[in-house]
């Protein structure tokens, strides 16, 4: 599985050591702002520290011409990009004289593994699905492992990165399984079969049910009192012998079965509750109430660091810094609040020109009301909820501080469709200026604010065209 890719990573890592040994300067690392970017960057940082190689690191929202200009003015010999720069291979090769390593999994535009002094380590070039089977953290992990087997102890970080990029769906696929095997054999991670509700580690049992939106449990979701009564009615003790509120992970198999049955009965239709029983991945040595215990919560914690403008804290968390972890926990609380504020703004604006609801798509124009790093999360939440029918395209936009509009495209429901949202992004950028890219099911762009009217007009015509062409194919 992915052996060609692993062989190539082996070649690239010795190539890397070779160029580093000839340089007297630190290695320059540039990573992406999201969970996958933060974990992949952290894996590289620790790997270099272990090799006594100095480095300078930054975490950025995206590569653009300003970033490239800034990098050109710097004085380094070797640059590593993690979880970004795939769309800039040609520019990097033409305009830079550095030895460059691009460890990424976004869809490649250049087919060559090496262009001049730029090495491209990308799973897609080896027939490995970089959208579902390995993330940038996974690529960085295999890079780290081929430099030194001791780096296998960071396998769990690669899994956190994969989770951040939504590559975990009741388990892992493809090369992510190889990483999971390493984590299990290292003994860092254990798997538990339980209700896959969020907060099973950190939140009291009744709080987990109160906050559960998937499944939505009538009379329980959104009601603390309802949740407590529901648990008592199911015949499950809410408190342990020490009179402490229990957590979902503390329930026995029988109690878990009771709870699942109770949820099944409470829900009026479907078997959603049953399908929410599945594997959760836990860090063995982490405290029960730590936000790093459940790898999915770990992923959310890092994501909030990035989105709230503190990616360095995320790196600190990955490298095991206690102070960083404490600050990150506080940041997560503010992040959750901002997301709830964003959701409230959306619901309040549904019948205004700020939220254009059309056949097959929705355009959300948040302006300065929602932070540009939160708007994509709002779009993802709406895509996962049942607010719109399956197949609805959600386009959300918000202003950035540097005069741009951040645009995110998502689609509701089935993720295996033929939809390619990058097609629409390309048309928007062609008319409105700026730049864009992403994945088939999650794409984005940055467009100058003065082009907002043109962008909206173009989006409507492009989305209308797209929606009607899909309707024809469907028939
Ligand atoms: Mn990624």
PDB file of C-alpha atoms in Angstrom, residues 42 63 96 143 186 196 438 443:
ATOM      1  CA  UNK A  42       5.088  20.106  14.492  1.00  0.00           C
ATOM      2  CA  UNK A  63       0.646  30.910  -0.018  1.00  0.00           C
ATOM      3  CA  UNK A  96      13.726  30.680  -6.093  1.00  0.00           C
ATOM      4  CA  UNK A 143       9.271  11.695   5.974  1.00  0.00           C
ATOM      5  CA  UNK A 186       3.953   2.116  19.804  1.00  0.00           C
ATOM      6  CA  UNK A 196     -19.100   8.600  18.878  1.00  0.00           C
ATOM      7  CA  UNK A 438      -8.766  23.545  -2.573  1.00  0.00           C
ATOM      8  CA  UNK A 443     -12.813  24.859  -2.037  1.00  0.00           C
TER       9      UNK A 443
END
